[in-house]
Coordinates of C-alpha atoms (C1' of nucleotides) in Angstrom, one line a residue:
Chain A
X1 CA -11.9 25.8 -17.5
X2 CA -8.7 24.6 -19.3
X3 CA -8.3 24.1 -22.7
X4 CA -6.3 21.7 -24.2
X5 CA -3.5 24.7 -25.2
X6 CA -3.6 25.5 -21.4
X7 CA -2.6 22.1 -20.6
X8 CA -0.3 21.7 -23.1
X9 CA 1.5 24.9 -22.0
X10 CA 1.3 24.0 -18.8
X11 CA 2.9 20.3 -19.8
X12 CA 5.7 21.9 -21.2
X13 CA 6.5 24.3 -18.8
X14 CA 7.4 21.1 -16.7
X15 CA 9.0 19.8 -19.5
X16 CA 6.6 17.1 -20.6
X17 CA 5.6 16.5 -24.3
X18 CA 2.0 16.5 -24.5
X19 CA 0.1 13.2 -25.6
X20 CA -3.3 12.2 -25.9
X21 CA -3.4 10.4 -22.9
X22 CA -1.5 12.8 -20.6
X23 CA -3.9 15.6 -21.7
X24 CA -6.8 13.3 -20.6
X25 CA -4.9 12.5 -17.1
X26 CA -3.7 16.2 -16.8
X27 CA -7.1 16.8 -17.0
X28 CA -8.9 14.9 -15.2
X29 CA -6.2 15.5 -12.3
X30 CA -7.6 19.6 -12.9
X31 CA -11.2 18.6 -12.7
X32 CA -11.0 16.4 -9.6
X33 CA -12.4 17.7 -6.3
X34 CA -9.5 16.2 -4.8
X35 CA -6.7 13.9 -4.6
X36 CA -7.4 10.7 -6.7
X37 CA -6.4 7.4 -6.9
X38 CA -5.4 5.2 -10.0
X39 CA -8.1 3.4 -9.7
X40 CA -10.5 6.5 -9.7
X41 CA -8.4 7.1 -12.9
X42 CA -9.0 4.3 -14.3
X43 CA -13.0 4.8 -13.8
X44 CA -13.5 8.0 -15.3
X45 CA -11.1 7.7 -18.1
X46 CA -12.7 3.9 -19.6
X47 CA -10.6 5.0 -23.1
X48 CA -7.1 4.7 -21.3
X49 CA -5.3 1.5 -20.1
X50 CA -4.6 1.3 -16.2
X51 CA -1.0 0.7 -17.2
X52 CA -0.9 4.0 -19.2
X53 CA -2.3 5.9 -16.4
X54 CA 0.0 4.3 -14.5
X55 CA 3.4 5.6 -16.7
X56 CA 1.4 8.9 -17.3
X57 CA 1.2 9.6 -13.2
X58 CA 5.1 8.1 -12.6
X59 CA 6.4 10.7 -15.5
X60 CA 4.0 13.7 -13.9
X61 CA 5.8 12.6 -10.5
X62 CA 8.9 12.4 -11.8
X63 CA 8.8 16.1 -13.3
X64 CA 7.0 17.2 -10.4
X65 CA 3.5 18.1 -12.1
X66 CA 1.9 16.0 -9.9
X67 CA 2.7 14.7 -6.0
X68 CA 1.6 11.6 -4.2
X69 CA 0.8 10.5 -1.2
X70 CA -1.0 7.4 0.9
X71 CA -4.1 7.4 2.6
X72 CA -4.8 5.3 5.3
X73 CA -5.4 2.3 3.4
X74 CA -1.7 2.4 1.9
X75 CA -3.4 3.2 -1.4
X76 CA -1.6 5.8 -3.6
X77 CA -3.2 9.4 -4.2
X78 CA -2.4 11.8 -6.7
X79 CA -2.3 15.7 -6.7
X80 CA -1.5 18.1 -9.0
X81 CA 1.3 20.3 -7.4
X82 CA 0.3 23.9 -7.1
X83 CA 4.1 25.3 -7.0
X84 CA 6.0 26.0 -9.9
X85 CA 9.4 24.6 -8.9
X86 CA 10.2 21.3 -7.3
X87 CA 7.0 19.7 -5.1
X88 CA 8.7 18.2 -2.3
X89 CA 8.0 17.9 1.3
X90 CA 8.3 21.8 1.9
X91 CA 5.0 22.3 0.5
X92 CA 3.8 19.2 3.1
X93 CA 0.5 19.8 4.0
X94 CA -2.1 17.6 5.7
X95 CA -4.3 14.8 4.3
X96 CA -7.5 13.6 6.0
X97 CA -8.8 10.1 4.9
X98 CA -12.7 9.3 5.8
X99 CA -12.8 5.7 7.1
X100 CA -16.8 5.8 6.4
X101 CA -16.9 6.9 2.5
X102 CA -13.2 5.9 2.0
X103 CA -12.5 9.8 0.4
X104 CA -9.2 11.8 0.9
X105 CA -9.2 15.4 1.7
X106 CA -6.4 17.9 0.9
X107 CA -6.3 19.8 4.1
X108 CA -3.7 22.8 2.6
X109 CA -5.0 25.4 5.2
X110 CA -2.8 23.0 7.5
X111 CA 0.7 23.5 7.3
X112 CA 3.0 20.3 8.5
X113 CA 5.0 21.4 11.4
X114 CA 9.1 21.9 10.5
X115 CA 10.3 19.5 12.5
X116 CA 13.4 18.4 14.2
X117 CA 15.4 15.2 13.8
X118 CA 17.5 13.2 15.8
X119 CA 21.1 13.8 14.1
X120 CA 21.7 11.7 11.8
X121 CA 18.5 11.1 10.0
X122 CA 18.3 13.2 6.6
X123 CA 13.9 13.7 5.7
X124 CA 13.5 13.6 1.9
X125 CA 9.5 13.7 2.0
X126 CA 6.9 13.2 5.0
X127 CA 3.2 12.5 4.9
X128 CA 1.0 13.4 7.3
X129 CA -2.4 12.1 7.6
X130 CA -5.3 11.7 9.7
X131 CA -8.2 9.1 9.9
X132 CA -11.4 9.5 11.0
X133 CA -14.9 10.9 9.7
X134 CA -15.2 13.9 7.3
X135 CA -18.2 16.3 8.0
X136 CA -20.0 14.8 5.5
X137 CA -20.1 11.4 7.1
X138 CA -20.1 12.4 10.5
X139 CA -23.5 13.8 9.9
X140 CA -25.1 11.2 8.4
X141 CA -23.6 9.0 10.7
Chain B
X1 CA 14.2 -10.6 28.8
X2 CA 11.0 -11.7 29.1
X3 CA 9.8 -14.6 30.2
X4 CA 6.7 -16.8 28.7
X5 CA 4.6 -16.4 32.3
X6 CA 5.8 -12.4 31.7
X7 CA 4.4 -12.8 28.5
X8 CA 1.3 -14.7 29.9
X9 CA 0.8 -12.4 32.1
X10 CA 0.8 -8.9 29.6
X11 CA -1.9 -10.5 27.7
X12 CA -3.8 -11.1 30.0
X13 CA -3.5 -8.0 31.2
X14 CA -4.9 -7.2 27.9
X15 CA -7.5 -9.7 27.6
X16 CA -5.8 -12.1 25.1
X17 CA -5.8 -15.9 25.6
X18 CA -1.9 -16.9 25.5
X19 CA -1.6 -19.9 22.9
X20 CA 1.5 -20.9 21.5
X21 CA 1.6 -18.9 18.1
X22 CA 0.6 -15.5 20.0
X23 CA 3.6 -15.8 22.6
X24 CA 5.6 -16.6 19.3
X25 CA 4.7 -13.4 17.8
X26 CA 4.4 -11.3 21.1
X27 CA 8.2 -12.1 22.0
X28 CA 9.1 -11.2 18.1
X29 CA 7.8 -8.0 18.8
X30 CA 9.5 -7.5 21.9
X31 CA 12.6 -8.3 20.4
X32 CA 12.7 -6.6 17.4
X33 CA 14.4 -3.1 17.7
X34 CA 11.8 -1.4 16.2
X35 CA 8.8 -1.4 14.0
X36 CA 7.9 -4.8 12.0
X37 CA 6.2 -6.0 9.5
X38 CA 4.0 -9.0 8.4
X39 CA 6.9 -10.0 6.2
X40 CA 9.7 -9.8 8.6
X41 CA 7.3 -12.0 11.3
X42 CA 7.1 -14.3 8.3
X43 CA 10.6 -14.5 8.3
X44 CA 11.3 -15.1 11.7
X45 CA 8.9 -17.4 12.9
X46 CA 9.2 -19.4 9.8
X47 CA 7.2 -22.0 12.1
X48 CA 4.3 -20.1 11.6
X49 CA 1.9 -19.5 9.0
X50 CA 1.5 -16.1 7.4
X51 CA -2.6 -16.2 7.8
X52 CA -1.9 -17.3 11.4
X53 CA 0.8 -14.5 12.3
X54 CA -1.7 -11.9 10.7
X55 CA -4.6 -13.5 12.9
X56 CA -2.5 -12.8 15.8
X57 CA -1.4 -9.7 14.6
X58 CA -4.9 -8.2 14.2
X59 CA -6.1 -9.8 17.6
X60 CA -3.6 -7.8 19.3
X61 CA -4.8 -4.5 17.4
X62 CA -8.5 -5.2 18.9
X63 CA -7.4 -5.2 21.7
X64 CA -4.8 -2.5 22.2
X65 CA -1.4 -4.8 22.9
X66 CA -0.1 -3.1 19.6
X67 CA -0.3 -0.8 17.1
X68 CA -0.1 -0.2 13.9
X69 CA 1.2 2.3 11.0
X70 CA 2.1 2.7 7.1
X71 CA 5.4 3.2 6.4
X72 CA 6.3 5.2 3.4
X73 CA 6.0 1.8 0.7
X74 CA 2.0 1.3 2.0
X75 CA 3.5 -1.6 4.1
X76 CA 2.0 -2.0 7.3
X77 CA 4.2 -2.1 10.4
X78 CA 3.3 -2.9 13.8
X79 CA 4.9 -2.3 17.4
X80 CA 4.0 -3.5 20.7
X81 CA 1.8 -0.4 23.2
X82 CA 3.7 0.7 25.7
X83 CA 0.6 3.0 27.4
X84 CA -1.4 0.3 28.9
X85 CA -4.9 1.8 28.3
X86 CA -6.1 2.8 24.6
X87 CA -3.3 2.9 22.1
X88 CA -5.0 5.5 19.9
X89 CA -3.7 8.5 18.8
X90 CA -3.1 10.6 21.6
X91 CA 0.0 8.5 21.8
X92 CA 1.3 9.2 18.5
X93 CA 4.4 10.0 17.7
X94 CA 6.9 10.4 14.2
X95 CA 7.8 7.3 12.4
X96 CA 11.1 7.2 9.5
X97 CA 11.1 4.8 6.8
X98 CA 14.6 4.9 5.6
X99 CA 14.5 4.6 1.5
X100 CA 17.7 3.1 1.3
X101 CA 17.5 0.1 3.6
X102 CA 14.0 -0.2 4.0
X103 CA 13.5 0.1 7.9
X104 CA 11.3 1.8 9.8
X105 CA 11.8 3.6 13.0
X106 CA 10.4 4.6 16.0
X107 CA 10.8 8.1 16.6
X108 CA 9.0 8.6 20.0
X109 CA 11.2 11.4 21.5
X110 CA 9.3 13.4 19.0
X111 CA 5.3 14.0 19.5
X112 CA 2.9 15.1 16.7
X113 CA 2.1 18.1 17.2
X114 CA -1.5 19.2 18.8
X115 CA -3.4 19.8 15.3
X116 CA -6.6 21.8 14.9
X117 CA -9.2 20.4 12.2
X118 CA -11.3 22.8 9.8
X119 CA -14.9 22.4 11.2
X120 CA -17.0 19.0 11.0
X121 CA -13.7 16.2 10.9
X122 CA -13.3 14.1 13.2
X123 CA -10.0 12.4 14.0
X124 CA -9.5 8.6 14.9
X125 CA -6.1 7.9 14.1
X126 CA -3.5 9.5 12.6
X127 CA -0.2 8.7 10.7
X128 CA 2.8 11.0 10.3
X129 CA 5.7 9.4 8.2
X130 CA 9.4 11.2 7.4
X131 CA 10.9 9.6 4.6
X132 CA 14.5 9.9 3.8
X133 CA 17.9 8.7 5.0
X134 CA 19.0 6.8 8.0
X135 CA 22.0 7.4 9.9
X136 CA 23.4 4.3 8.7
X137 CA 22.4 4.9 4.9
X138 CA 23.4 8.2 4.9
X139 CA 27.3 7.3 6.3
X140 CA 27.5 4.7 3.9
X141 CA 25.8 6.7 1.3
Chain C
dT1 C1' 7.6 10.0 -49.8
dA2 C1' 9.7 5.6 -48.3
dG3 C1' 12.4 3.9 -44.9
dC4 C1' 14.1 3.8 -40.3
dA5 C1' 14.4 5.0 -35.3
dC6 C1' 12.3 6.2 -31.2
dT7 C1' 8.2 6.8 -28.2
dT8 C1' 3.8 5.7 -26.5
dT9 C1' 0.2 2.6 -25.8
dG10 C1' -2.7 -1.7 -24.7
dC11 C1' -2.8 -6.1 -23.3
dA12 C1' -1.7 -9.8 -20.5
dA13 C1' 0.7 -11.3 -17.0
dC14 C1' 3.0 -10.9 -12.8
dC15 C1' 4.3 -9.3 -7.9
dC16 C1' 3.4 -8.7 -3.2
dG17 C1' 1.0 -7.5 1.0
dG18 C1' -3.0 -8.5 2.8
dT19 C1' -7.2 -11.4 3.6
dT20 C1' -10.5 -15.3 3.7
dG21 C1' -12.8 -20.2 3.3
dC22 C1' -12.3 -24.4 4.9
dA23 C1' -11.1 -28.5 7.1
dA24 C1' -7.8 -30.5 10.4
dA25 C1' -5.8 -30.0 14.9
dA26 C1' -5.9 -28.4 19.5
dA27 C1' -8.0 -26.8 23.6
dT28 C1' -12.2 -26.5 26.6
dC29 C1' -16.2 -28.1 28.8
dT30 C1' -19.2 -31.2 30.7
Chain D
dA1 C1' -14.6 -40.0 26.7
dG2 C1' -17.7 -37.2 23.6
dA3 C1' -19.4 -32.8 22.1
dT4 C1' -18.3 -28.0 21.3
dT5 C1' -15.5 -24.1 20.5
dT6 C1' -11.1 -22.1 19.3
dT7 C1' -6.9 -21.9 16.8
dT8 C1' -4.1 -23.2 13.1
dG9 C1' -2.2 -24.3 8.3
dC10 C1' -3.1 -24.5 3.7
dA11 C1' -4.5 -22.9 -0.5
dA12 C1' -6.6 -19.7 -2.8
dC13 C1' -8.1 -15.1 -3.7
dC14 C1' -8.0 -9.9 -3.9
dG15 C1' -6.5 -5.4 -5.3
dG16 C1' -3.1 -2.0 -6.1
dG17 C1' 0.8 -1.6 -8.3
dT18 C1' 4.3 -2.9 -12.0
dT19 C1' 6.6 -4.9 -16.1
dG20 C1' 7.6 -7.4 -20.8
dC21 C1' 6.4 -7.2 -25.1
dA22 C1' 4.5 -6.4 -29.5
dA23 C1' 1.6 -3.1 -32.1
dA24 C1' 0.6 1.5 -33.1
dG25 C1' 2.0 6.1 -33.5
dT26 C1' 5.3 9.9 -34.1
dG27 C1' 9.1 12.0 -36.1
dC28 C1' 12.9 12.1 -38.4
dT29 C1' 16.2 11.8 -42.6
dA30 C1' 17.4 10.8 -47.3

DNA sequence: TAGCACTTTGCAACCCGGTTGCAAAAATCT
DNA sequence: AGATTTTTGCAACCGGGTTGCAAAGTGCTA
């Protein structure tokens, strides 16, 4: 488990000041089986403000302690990133979204394919994700 | 171009009952150079109304004259099938949203790759999105 | 420690893409 | 024509995301 100094350390390693709230989201990001959505967020930490949540994920993102990326719906899920350096689309990996319990998987045993562009076109990110039924649902059909 | 009896005639090839709106929104489709959205249909068939265009727009998803995809914003965008069965996945290919000017393309020329699933998920669609820098966006920088 | 500046937070409100209920208009069927 | 079904426009709603603003908190410095 992590304790609150672990965070914290780990916080500042990405140059984030630690706050109540980011602590809460840091760890809440640590504890989730998965990636997670705001709105998941929002249900398991009741004390915080959606709108906090909000600024806390947009400052993880923007010193890459966390990464993002849609589901099939268009809805926004969070990650924490695993590398230490800059989490951009060289650590791309795939996403699976259930359609029947609405759940996103982090498929990082699959690797994104490096890929060729036509000239011109200069990839900053990429998401890759598939729809369909996770084992789970498939089985209880 | 296309006529309206061409028109006619592609939906019903595809089952679809040719009314006024859905030739409207069928020839957008077919004259847009790429990928479109709700919101640019809105724009261009200002004749229409928005709950009408998405009406039409999910009619043709049922039954397989177009398909659909997020681009990088969540934003659905929609093209016209060219295969004249199914339009499911086995007919995917890469989609670029460019960040600077906010257009999605088409990439066919390049496939998704063959993918292999850990055990128990079962695909139904899938997405694959590059995000980045158009050609355009990039020259003009 | 008081005073001041800056940061973080909660609240309310907004934005926008997507979606629906409903009644009017149009097409279809005797 | 009259009855029935389909299509359409309008208005309103929904939900995820986002912002303005004032209050609360934090951290100075004198």
């Amino acid at each position: 488990m992590h304790t609150n100094s672990d965070i914290e350390t780990k916080l500042a390693g990405k140059g984030i000041k630690p706050t109540a709230n980011r602590l809460l989201v840091y760890r809440a990001l640590t504890e989730a089986s998965g990636p997670v959505t705001l709105a998941m967020l929002e249900d398991s930490l009741v004390t915080v403000d959606k709108s906090s949540i909000f600024r806390v994920l947009t400052l993880f993102l923007e010193h890459d302690a966390v990464h993002a990326f849609e589901d099939g719906r268009g809805v926004l899920n969070y990650e924490l990133c695993t590398t230490d350096g800059a989490c951009n689309m060289t650590d791309g990996h795939l996403h699976f979204y259930c359609e029947a319990c609405h759940h996103s998987y982090c498929l990082d045993t699959i690797k994104t394919p490096e890929l060729v562009l036509p000239e011109g076109f200069t990839p900053h990110s990429l998401s890759f994700v598939v729809k369909g039924l996770c084992p789970h649902c498939r089985h209880s059909h």
